[in-house]
Amino acid sequence: MTSARKLIAGNWKMNGLRADLAEISTLAESLEAEAFDGDVAVCPPATLAALAVDLVAGKPVKIGGQDCHAEAAGAFTGDISAEKWTDLGAEYVIVGHSERREYYREDNAIVKAKAAAAIRAGLTPIICIGESLAEREAGKTLDVLGEQIAGCIPSEAKNTAIVVAYEPLWAIGTGHTPTLEQIGEAHAFMRKALTNEIGAMAATTPLLYGGSVKPANAKDILATNDVDGALVGGASLKASDFLQIIRAA
Ligand code: PGA
């Protein structure tokens, strides 16, 4: 047990149309009837986020964005600033997801600027880190995580809440997950590295595991030391699957 509050967050990625908002309604209504001791968030595509905020109003589900720009406003066609997410009623924003790092060449410095922007706008950033398969096989996992934590965590996190998600690239969308021992090792290391960066706040920072979390493996993963929750992709799209994962926590 850690002293961080539990968080189960769903990342819909570029999935979902208006018709799929029914999943968020079902989720919110089901959770209203249950006493989950923690937070639940869904990060739908930007096109659905405002509608989702209205659907969950007063219910125990929060809405987040999947990315934000580091600037508050300006000539950045297609981008969404952290301030826009706050204005819309979002409470979280994912930054540094490996798909952003890979397809948009976002490096640690960009991720750090985005995380700082999220804090500036009053959001909780969910900062993603994780090693590639080649890095894991070369025995560099902890080095990579250490570099990412040193490079991505803004100094504002010394006195403002953040969330850090460990998402090994080779586990995302693949059905492969690290062993519980590997997850535990990574999370314990992250807690230590985070303590070096932000001091006492690290103890209450939720550390999420992400990458092929499913109803079948959620219980064991979520019971692992220093795992305070999960960032769920594919299995967050259907309320029934996502609810099973939440209940496993
Ligand atoms: P997955 O995605 O659960 O579909 O593997 C996780 C993520 O990318 O956040």
Tab-separated table of C-alpha atoms in Angstrom, residues 94-98 101 126-133 135-137 140-146 148-149 153 163-172 176-191 194 205-213 221 224-232:
chain	number	residue	atom	x	y	z
A	94	ILE	CA	-2.170	12.863	-20.719
A	95	VAL	CA	1.249	14.129	-21.823
A	96	GLY	CA	4.147	12.234	-23.332
A	97	HIS	CA	2.202	9.175	-24.429
A	98	SER	CA	4.527	6.954	-26.431
A	101	ARG	CA	6.628	10.604	-28.706
A	126	ILE	CA	-0.667	12.166	-16.490
A	127	ILE	CA	2.971	11.992	-17.561
A	128	CYS	CA	3.827	8.832	-19.508
A	129	ILE	CA	7.206	7.147	-19.535
A	130	GLY	CA	8.394	3.701	-20.570
A	131	GLU	CA	11.101	1.732	-22.306
A	132	SER	CA	11.122	0.138	-25.754
A	133	LEU	CA	11.618	-3.593	-26.220
A	135	GLU	CA	15.938	-0.993	-24.276
A	136	ARG	CA	14.391	-3.674	-22.056
A	137	GLU	CA	16.380	-6.426	-23.772
A	140	LYS	CA	18.508	-0.387	-19.880
A	141	THR	CA	14.968	-0.133	-18.539
A	142	LEU	CA	15.773	1.641	-15.275
A	143	ASP	CA	18.271	3.957	-16.986
A	144	VAL	CA	15.618	4.992	-19.487
A	145	LEU	CA	12.999	5.535	-16.775
A	146	GLY	CA	15.494	7.563	-14.757
A	148	GLN	CA	12.656	10.259	-18.562
A	149	ILE	CA	11.804	11.210	-14.982
A	153	ILE	CA	8.927	16.164	-14.489
A	163	VAL	CA	0.353	11.450	-12.031
A	164	VAL	CA	3.082	9.333	-13.627
A	165	ALA	CA	2.249	6.361	-15.841
A	166	TYR	CA	4.693	3.561	-16.583
A	167	GLU	CA	3.875	2.253	-20.032
A	168	PRO	CA	6.437	-0.111	-21.534
A	169	LEU	CA	6.142	0.508	-25.290
A	170	TRP	CA	6.148	-3.187	-26.074
A	171	ALA	CA	3.125	-3.771	-23.839
A	172	ILE	CA	0.870	-1.139	-25.412
A	176	HIS	CA	1.930	-8.651	-23.676
A	177	THR	CA	2.562	-7.374	-20.171
A	178	PRO	CA	5.698	-7.359	-18.049
A	179	THR	CA	5.841	-9.828	-15.187
A	180	LEU	CA	4.533	-8.547	-11.857
A	181	GLU	CA	8.121	-8.539	-10.670
A	182	GLN	CA	9.182	-6.310	-13.573
A	183	ILE	CA	6.272	-3.955	-12.916
A	184	GLY	CA	7.107	-3.841	-9.202
A	185	GLU	CA	10.773	-3.158	-9.933
A	186	ALA	CA	9.949	-0.342	-12.348
A	187	HIS	CA	7.456	1.281	-9.986
A	188	ALA	CA	9.726	1.100	-6.940
A	189	PHE	CA	12.484	2.681	-9.022
A	190	MET	CA	10.110	5.389	-10.272
A	191	ARG	CA	9.060	6.271	-6.719
A	194	LEU	CA	10.584	10.863	-8.379
A	205	THR	CA	1.913	10.767	-6.527
A	206	PRO	CA	-0.228	8.065	-8.150
A	207	LEU	CA	1.994	5.774	-10.226
A	208	LEU	CA	-0.100	4.063	-12.890
A	209	TYR	CA	0.779	1.007	-14.883
A	210	GLY	CA	-0.350	0.991	-18.539
A	211	GLY	CA	-0.042	-1.468	-21.398
A	212	SER	CA	-2.536	-4.263	-22.142
A	213	VAL	CA	-4.373	-3.948	-18.833
A	221	ILE	CA	-1.204	-5.774	-11.573
A	224	THR	CA	1.608	-4.957	-7.072
A	225	ASN	CA	3.676	-2.770	-4.749
A	226	ASP	CA	3.812	0.887	-5.731
A	227	VAL	CA	1.123	0.467	-8.402
A	228	ASP	CA	-1.572	3.028	-7.575
A	229	GLY	CA	-3.755	2.533	-10.609
A	230	ALA	CA	-3.860	1.923	-14.322
A	231	LEU	CA	-3.898	3.750	-17.622
A	232	VAL	CA	-6.106	1.629	-19.833
